[in-house]
Coordinates of C-alpha atoms in Angstrom, one line a residue:
M1 CA 15.6 -125.3 -38.0
T2 CA 14.3 -121.7 -37.6
A3 CA 12.0 -120.9 -34.8
R4 CA 8.5 -119.7 -35.7
P5 CA 8.0 -116.0 -34.9
D6 CA 5.8 -115.2 -32.0
G7 CA 2.9 -112.8 -32.1
A8 CA 5.0 -109.8 -31.4
G9 CA 7.4 -110.7 -34.2
R10 CA 4.5 -111.2 -36.7
A11 CA 3.0 -107.8 -35.7
R12 CA 6.4 -106.2 -36.1
R13 CA 6.8 -107.7 -39.6
F14 CA 3.3 -106.6 -40.4
L15 CA 4.0 -103.0 -39.5
I16 CA 7.3 -103.0 -41.4
R17 CA 5.6 -104.2 -44.5
V18 CA 2.7 -101.7 -44.2
G19 CA 5.3 -99.0 -43.6
A20 CA 7.3 -100.0 -46.7
M21 CA 4.1 -99.9 -48.8
A22 CA 3.1 -96.6 -47.4
A23 CA 6.6 -95.1 -48.1
K24 CA 6.4 -96.4 -51.7
E25 CA 2.9 -94.8 -52.2
A26 CA 4.0 -91.5 -50.5
L27 CA 7.0 -91.4 -52.8
H28 CA 4.7 -91.9 -55.8
I29 CA 2.4 -89.0 -54.5
R30 CA 5.4 -86.7 -54.1
R31 CA 6.6 -87.3 -57.6
D32 CA 3.1 -86.9 -59.1
P33 CA 2.1 -83.2 -59.2
R34 CA -1.4 -84.1 -60.5
T35 CA -2.1 -86.1 -57.3
L36 CA -1.1 -83.2 -55.1
A37 CA -3.1 -80.7 -57.2
L38 CA -6.2 -83.0 -57.0
G39 CA -5.8 -83.4 -53.3
L40 CA -4.8 -79.9 -52.2
V41 CA -5.4 -77.3 -54.9
M42 CA -8.7 -78.5 -56.4
P43 CA -10.6 -78.4 -53.1
V44 CA -9.6 -74.9 -52.3
V45 CA -10.5 -73.6 -55.7
L46 CA -13.9 -75.3 -55.6
L47 CA -14.5 -74.0 -52.1
L48 CA -13.9 -70.4 -53.2
L49 CA -16.0 -70.9 -56.3
F50 CA -18.9 -72.4 -54.3
G51 CA -18.5 -70.0 -51.4
Y52 CA -18.7 -66.9 -53.5
G53 CA -20.8 -68.2 -56.3
V54 CA -23.5 -70.2 -54.4
S55 CA -25.3 -67.8 -52.1
F56 CA -28.8 -67.8 -50.8
D57 CA -28.5 -64.3 -49.5
L58 CA -30.7 -61.7 -51.3
D59 CA -29.8 -58.0 -51.2
R60 CA -30.5 -55.2 -53.6
I61 CA -33.4 -57.1 -55.2
P62 CA -34.4 -55.4 -58.5
L63 CA -37.6 -53.6 -57.8
A64 CA -39.8 -51.7 -60.3
V65 CA -42.1 -49.1 -58.9
A66 CA -45.5 -48.1 -60.5
D67 CA -46.6 -45.0 -58.5
M68 CA -49.9 -43.9 -59.8
D69 CA -50.7 -41.7 -56.7
Q70 CA -47.6 -39.5 -56.9
S71 CA -48.2 -38.2 -53.4
P72 CA -45.9 -37.7 -50.3
A73 CA -47.3 -40.9 -48.8
S74 CA -46.6 -43.0 -51.8
R75 CA -43.0 -41.6 -52.0
E76 CA -42.6 -42.4 -48.4
L77 CA -43.6 -46.0 -49.0
E78 CA -41.2 -46.2 -51.9
R79 CA -38.3 -44.8 -49.8
A80 CA -39.2 -47.4 -47.1
F81 CA -38.6 -50.2 -49.5
L82 CA -35.4 -48.8 -51.0
A83 CA -33.8 -47.3 -47.8
P84 CA -32.6 -50.6 -46.0
G85 CA -30.8 -51.8 -49.1
E86 CA -32.9 -54.9 -49.4
F87 CA -34.4 -53.6 -52.7
A88 CA -32.8 -51.5 -55.5
L89 CA -34.8 -49.4 -57.9
A90 CA -34.6 -51.0 -61.3
R91 CA -37.0 -48.7 -63.1
R92 CA -40.3 -46.8 -62.9
V93 CA -43.2 -48.3 -64.9
D94 CA -46.9 -48.1 -65.5
G95 CA -49.0 -50.5 -63.5
D96 CA -50.1 -52.6 -66.5
R97 CA -46.5 -53.4 -67.6
A98 CA -45.7 -55.8 -64.8
E99 CA -45.9 -58.9 -67.0
E100 CA -43.5 -57.4 -69.5
I101 CA -41.1 -56.5 -66.8
F102 CA -41.1 -60.1 -65.5
R103 CA -40.7 -61.6 -69.0
R104 CA -37.6 -59.5 -69.7
R105 CA -36.2 -60.2 -66.2
Q106 CA -35.8 -56.4 -65.6
A107 CA -37.0 -56.8 -62.0
L108 CA -38.0 -59.5 -59.6
A109 CA -40.8 -57.5 -58.0
V110 CA -43.1 -54.6 -58.9
L111 CA -44.5 -52.3 -56.3
A112 CA -47.8 -50.8 -57.5
I113 CA -49.2 -47.9 -55.5
P114 CA -52.7 -47.0 -56.8
W115 CA -54.3 -43.6 -57.1
G116 CA -56.0 -42.5 -53.8
Y117 CA -53.3 -44.1 -51.5
Q118 CA -52.7 -40.9 -49.5
R119 CA -56.4 -40.0 -49.5
D120 CA -57.3 -43.3 -47.9
L121 CA -54.6 -42.9 -45.2
S122 CA -55.7 -39.3 -44.4
R123 CA -59.2 -40.6 -43.9
G124 CA -58.0 -43.2 -41.4
Q125 CA -58.6 -46.0 -43.8
V126 CA -56.3 -48.8 -44.8
G127 CA -53.8 -47.7 -47.5
R128 CA -53.5 -50.5 -50.1
A129 CA -50.5 -51.1 -52.3
Q130 CA -49.7 -54.2 -54.3
L131 CA -46.5 -56.1 -54.6
M132 CA -46.2 -58.4 -57.6
V133 CA -43.4 -61.0 -57.4
D134 CA -41.8 -63.1 -60.1
G135 CA -42.6 -66.6 -58.8
S136 CA -40.6 -68.6 -61.3
D137 CA -38.0 -69.2 -58.6
A138 CA -40.1 -70.2 -55.5
V139 CA -37.2 -69.8 -53.0
T140 CA -36.3 -66.3 -54.2
A141 CA -40.0 -65.3 -54.3
N142 CA -40.6 -66.4 -50.7
Q143 CA -37.6 -64.4 -49.5
V144 CA -38.8 -61.3 -51.4
L145 CA -42.3 -61.6 -49.8
T146 CA -40.8 -62.0 -46.4
K147 CA -38.6 -58.9 -46.7
A148 CA -41.5 -56.9 -48.2
E149 CA -43.9 -58.0 -45.4
A150 CA -41.4 -56.8 -42.7
I151 CA -41.0 -53.5 -44.4
A152 CA -44.7 -53.0 -44.8
L153 CA -45.3 -53.8 -41.2
S154 CA -42.6 -51.3 -40.1
V155 CA -44.2 -48.6 -42.2
G156 CA -47.6 -49.3 -40.8
R157 CA -46.3 -49.1 -37.2
K158 CA -44.6 -45.7 -37.8
R159 CA -47.7 -44.2 -39.4
A160 CA -49.9 -45.5 -36.6
A161 CA -47.6 -44.0 -34.0
A162 CA -47.5 -40.7 -35.9
Q163 CA -51.3 -40.5 -35.9
G164 CA -51.5 -41.5 -32.2
L165 CA -53.3 -44.8 -33.0
A166 CA -50.7 -47.1 -31.6
G167 CA -51.8 -48.7 -28.4
A168 CA -49.7 -50.9 -26.1
P169 CA -49.4 -54.3 -27.7
L170 CA -50.7 -57.3 -25.7
L171 CA -47.9 -59.4 -26.9
Q172 CA -44.5 -58.4 -28.1
V173 CA -42.4 -60.9 -30.0
K174 CA -38.7 -60.7 -30.4
V175 CA -36.9 -63.1 -32.7
W176 CA -33.3 -64.2 -31.8
T177 CA -31.5 -66.4 -34.3
R178 CA -28.9 -68.6 -32.7
Y179 CA -25.6 -69.6 -34.3
N180 CA -26.1 -67.6 -37.5
P181 CA -27.8 -64.3 -36.6
E182 CA -26.9 -62.6 -39.8
A183 CA -28.3 -65.6 -41.9
R184 CA -25.2 -65.7 -44.1
S185 CA -25.2 -68.5 -46.7
A186 CA -21.4 -69.1 -46.3
V187 CA -21.9 -70.2 -42.6
F188 CA -24.3 -72.8 -43.8
I189 CA -22.5 -73.8 -47.0
V190 CA -18.8 -74.1 -46.0
P191 CA -19.1 -77.0 -43.5
G192 CA -21.2 -78.9 -46.1
M193 CA -18.7 -78.0 -48.9
A194 CA -15.8 -79.4 -46.7
A195 CA -17.5 -82.8 -46.6
Y196 CA -18.4 -82.7 -50.2
L197 CA -14.9 -81.8 -51.4
M198 CA -13.3 -84.4 -49.2
A199 CA -15.6 -87.1 -50.5
I200 CA -14.8 -86.3 -54.1
A201 CA -11.0 -86.0 -53.6
A202 CA -10.6 -89.1 -51.4
V203 CA -12.6 -91.4 -53.6
M204 CA -11.0 -90.1 -56.8
L205 CA -7.4 -90.3 -55.5
T206 CA -7.7 -93.9 -54.2
A207 CA -9.9 -95.1 -57.1
L208 CA -6.8 -94.7 -59.3
A209 CA -4.3 -96.3 -56.8
V210 CA -4.7 -100.0 -57.3
A211 CA -6.2 -99.7 -60.8
G212 CA -3.0 -97.9 -61.8
E213 CA -0.9 -100.7 -60.4
W214 CA -2.8 -103.2 -62.6
E215 CA -2.4 -101.0 -65.8
R216 CA 1.3 -100.4 -65.2
G217 CA 1.9 -104.1 -64.6
S218 CA 3.6 -103.5 -61.2
M219 CA 0.9 -105.6 -59.4
E220 CA 2.8 -108.7 -60.4
Q221 CA 5.9 -107.4 -58.6
L222 CA 3.8 -107.0 -55.4
F223 CA 2.5 -110.5 -55.8
A224 CA 6.1 -111.8 -55.9
S225 CA 6.8 -110.0 -52.6
P226 CA 5.8 -111.3 -49.2
V227 CA 3.4 -108.4 -48.7
G228 CA -0.2 -109.6 -47.9
R229 CA -3.5 -108.2 -49.1
L230 CA -4.3 -106.3 -46.0
E231 CA -0.8 -104.9 -45.9
I232 CA -1.2 -103.6 -49.5
I233 CA -4.6 -102.1 -48.7
L234 CA -3.3 -100.3 -45.6
G235 CA -0.1 -99.3 -47.2
K236 CA -1.9 -97.5 -50.0
L237 CA -4.5 -96.0 -47.6
L238 CA -2.2 -94.3 -45.1
P239 CA -0.5 -91.8 -47.4
Y240 CA -3.8 -90.7 -48.8
L241 CA -5.2 -90.5 -45.3
A242 CA -2.4 -88.0 -44.4
L243 CA -3.1 -86.1 -47.6
G244 CA -6.8 -86.0 -46.8
M245 CA -6.2 -84.6 -43.3
M246 CA -4.0 -81.9 -44.8
Q247 CA -6.9 -81.2 -47.2
L248 CA -9.4 -80.9 -44.4
L249 CA -7.1 -78.4 -42.5
L250 CA -6.6 -76.4 -45.6
V251 CA -10.3 -76.2 -46.5
L252 CA -11.3 -75.3 -42.9
A253 CA -8.5 -72.6 -42.8
V254 CA -9.7 -71.1 -46.1
G255 CA -13.3 -71.3 -45.1
T256 CA -12.8 -69.6 -41.7
S257 CA -10.5 -66.9 -43.0
A258 CA -12.2 -66.1 -46.4
F259 CA -15.8 -66.5 -45.3
D260 CA -15.5 -65.8 -41.5
V261 CA -17.1 -69.1 -40.6
P262 CA -16.7 -69.7 -36.8
V263 CA -15.2 -72.7 -35.2
R264 CA -16.8 -72.9 -31.7
G265 CA -16.2 -76.5 -31.0
S266 CA -13.1 -78.5 -30.2
P267 CA -10.7 -78.9 -33.1
W268 CA -9.9 -82.5 -31.9
V269 CA -13.6 -83.4 -32.4
I270 CA -13.5 -82.0 -36.0
L271 CA -10.3 -83.8 -36.7
L272 CA -11.6 -87.1 -35.4
M273 CA -14.8 -86.8 -37.5
G274 CA -12.7 -86.0 -40.5
L275 CA -10.4 -88.9 -39.9
L276 CA -13.3 -91.4 -39.7
F277 CA -14.9 -90.0 -42.8
L278 CA -11.7 -90.1 -44.8
A279 CA -11.0 -93.7 -43.8
G280 CA -14.4 -94.7 -45.2
M281 CA -14.2 -92.7 -48.4
L282 CA -10.6 -93.8 -49.1
G283 CA -11.7 -97.4 -48.5
Q284 CA -14.6 -96.8 -51.0
G285 CA -12.1 -95.6 -53.6
L286 CA -9.8 -98.6 -52.9
L287 CA -12.8 -101.0 -53.3
I288 CA -13.7 -99.4 -56.6
S289 CA -10.1 -99.7 -57.9
V290 CA -9.9 -103.3 -56.8
L291 CA -13.1 -104.2 -58.6
A292 CA -12.4 -102.1 -61.7
K293 CA -8.7 -102.8 -62.5
N294 CA -9.0 -100.0 -65.0
Q295 CA -8.4 -96.3 -64.3
L296 CA -11.0 -95.0 -66.7
V297 CA -13.7 -97.2 -65.2
A298 CA -12.5 -96.5 -61.7
T299 CA -12.7 -92.7 -62.3
Q300 CA -16.2 -92.9 -63.7
A301 CA -17.4 -95.2 -60.8
G302 CA -15.7 -93.0 -58.2
A303 CA -17.3 -89.8 -59.6
L304 CA -20.8 -91.3 -59.7
S305 CA -20.6 -92.9 -56.3
S306 CA -19.2 -89.8 -54.5
L307 CA -20.2 -86.6 -56.4
L308 CA -24.0 -86.9 -56.7
P309 CA -24.8 -88.7 -53.4
S310 CA -22.5 -86.4 -51.3
M311 CA -24.2 -83.4 -52.8
L312 CA -27.9 -84.4 -53.0
L313 CA -28.3 -86.9 -50.1
S314 CA -26.0 -85.4 -47.4
G315 CA -28.1 -82.4 -46.4
M316 CA -25.5 -80.1 -47.7
L317 CA -28.0 -78.0 -49.7
V318 CA -31.4 -79.5 -49.1
P319 CA -32.5 -80.6 -45.5
I320 CA -32.9 -84.4 -45.3
E321 CA -36.2 -83.9 -43.5
N322 CA -37.7 -82.4 -46.6
M323 CA -36.8 -85.4 -48.8
P324 CA -39.2 -88.3 -49.6
L325 CA -39.0 -91.1 -47.1
P326 CA -37.2 -93.5 -49.4
L327 CA -34.4 -91.0 -50.0
Q328 CA -34.2 -90.3 -46.3
W329 CA -33.5 -94.0 -45.7
L330 CA -31.1 -94.1 -48.6
S331 CA -29.1 -91.2 -47.1
R332 CA -28.4 -93.3 -44.1
I333 CA -25.7 -95.1 -46.0
I334 CA -24.0 -91.9 -47.3
P335 CA -21.1 -91.0 -45.0
A336 CA -21.2 -87.4 -46.0
R337 CA -24.5 -87.0 -44.3
Y338 CA -22.9 -87.7 -40.9
L339 CA -19.9 -85.5 -41.5
V340 CA -22.0 -82.6 -42.6
H341 CA -24.1 -82.9 -39.4
A342 CA -21.0 -83.3 -37.3
L343 CA -19.1 -80.3 -38.8
R344 CA -22.1 -78.0 -38.5
G345 CA -22.6 -79.0 -34.9
A346 CA -19.0 -78.7 -33.9
M347 CA -18.1 -75.6 -35.9
L348 CA -21.3 -73.5 -35.5
K349 CA -22.8 -74.8 -32.2
G350 CA -19.8 -76.0 -30.3
T351 CA -21.3 -79.5 -30.0
G352 CA -19.0 -82.0 -28.4
L353 CA -18.4 -85.7 -28.9
A354 CA -21.0 -86.7 -26.4
A355 CA -23.7 -85.5 -28.8
L356 CA -22.0 -86.5 -32.0
W357 CA -21.0 -90.1 -31.1
T358 CA -23.7 -91.5 -33.4
D359 CA -22.2 -89.8 -36.4
A360 CA -18.8 -91.1 -35.4
L361 CA -20.1 -94.6 -35.0
A362 CA -21.9 -94.6 -38.4
M363 CA -18.7 -93.4 -40.2
A364 CA -16.6 -95.9 -38.4
I365 CA -18.9 -98.8 -39.4
F366 CA -18.9 -97.7 -43.0
A367 CA -15.1 -97.5 -43.0
A368 CA -14.7 -100.9 -41.5
A369 CA -17.2 -102.4 -43.9
V370 CA -15.7 -101.0 -47.1
L371 CA -12.1 -101.8 -46.0
T372 CA -13.0 -105.4 -45.2
I373 CA -14.8 -105.9 -48.5
A374 CA -11.9 -104.3 -50.4
T375 CA -9.4 -106.7 -48.6
V376 CA -11.5 -109.8 -49.3
R377 CA -12.1 -108.9 -53.0
F378 CA -8.4 -108.2 -53.5
K379 CA -7.0 -111.4 -55.1
R380 CA -3.3 -112.1 -55.2
R381 CA -3.3 -113.5 -58.7
V382 CA -3.1 -112.3 -62.3
A383 CA -6.1 -113.0 -64.5

């Protein structure tokens, strides 16, 4: 009569079985170059494409100039717009051809300087010039107007000082931008892209794991073994979790070196946030594969449940505060929202775990929920 194993013996057997499943899955990953390419190569390629291709920075904005005054003052105003490098001269036109310029996309703005511009300035009157902006892209138009307003204000101050009209200002305002003083898009995009790419790769990798076992017919062999449901789930999760952490380190290394994104916070906080996020997204992929039992369906469900929500509802590109209230509430169940906030805080501001614990808690709850549901829904029987 054999003695019943105690709690320590059961725990040891549990760990042995999980380790055996993890070793089997790790061997499968090592022998499958497509999995390694999806986990390590694709995120780096996409990061470089998005980092260099998606930019909100505007410089050398095509500017058409319609100078009807042809005076030293009008040429000075034109040089003021072109000198900083914010605007680039696209062509010189007549004032009445602005609509044609915009329709042909030959310029984003037209600077029209009317006849009598220098005469008005010499008489001490306000010199008037008109800037017409293509407003089909509202974001670009607002940036153009902001840059033009700053240049015009600088020109006005210099001319007032030259004429001895500049008095001491009652209030002097200086703007100091923290964390991203150069307003570079890459500093804003790279932390969000890291969360987005990890979400896609993690869900897609594990969405094919259990579904592939069903299609290959190897699930029956697992059922004949003494391995339990939780042991199968954890055994398949752990190798992809290690692969995901390698992916996180690789993406952050490329982002910081290629785009000069700072890492001001503790690396351990970043790794902890990435670990919790990966556990949840890998669990989501496992849940999809358990329910689908078909790689094609699992791939489609994984793409739809990770790609669009992680991009549109995470705050990666659009601030969550600007979304309608129903979408703001819906974004609370998207783990990428919390990782984007945590990475931007830890990398750009040096925020510690004391301020990011709510993000960590939300991701931990999501991970526990999806892994529990995946384990419960995983049935040890063949249909």
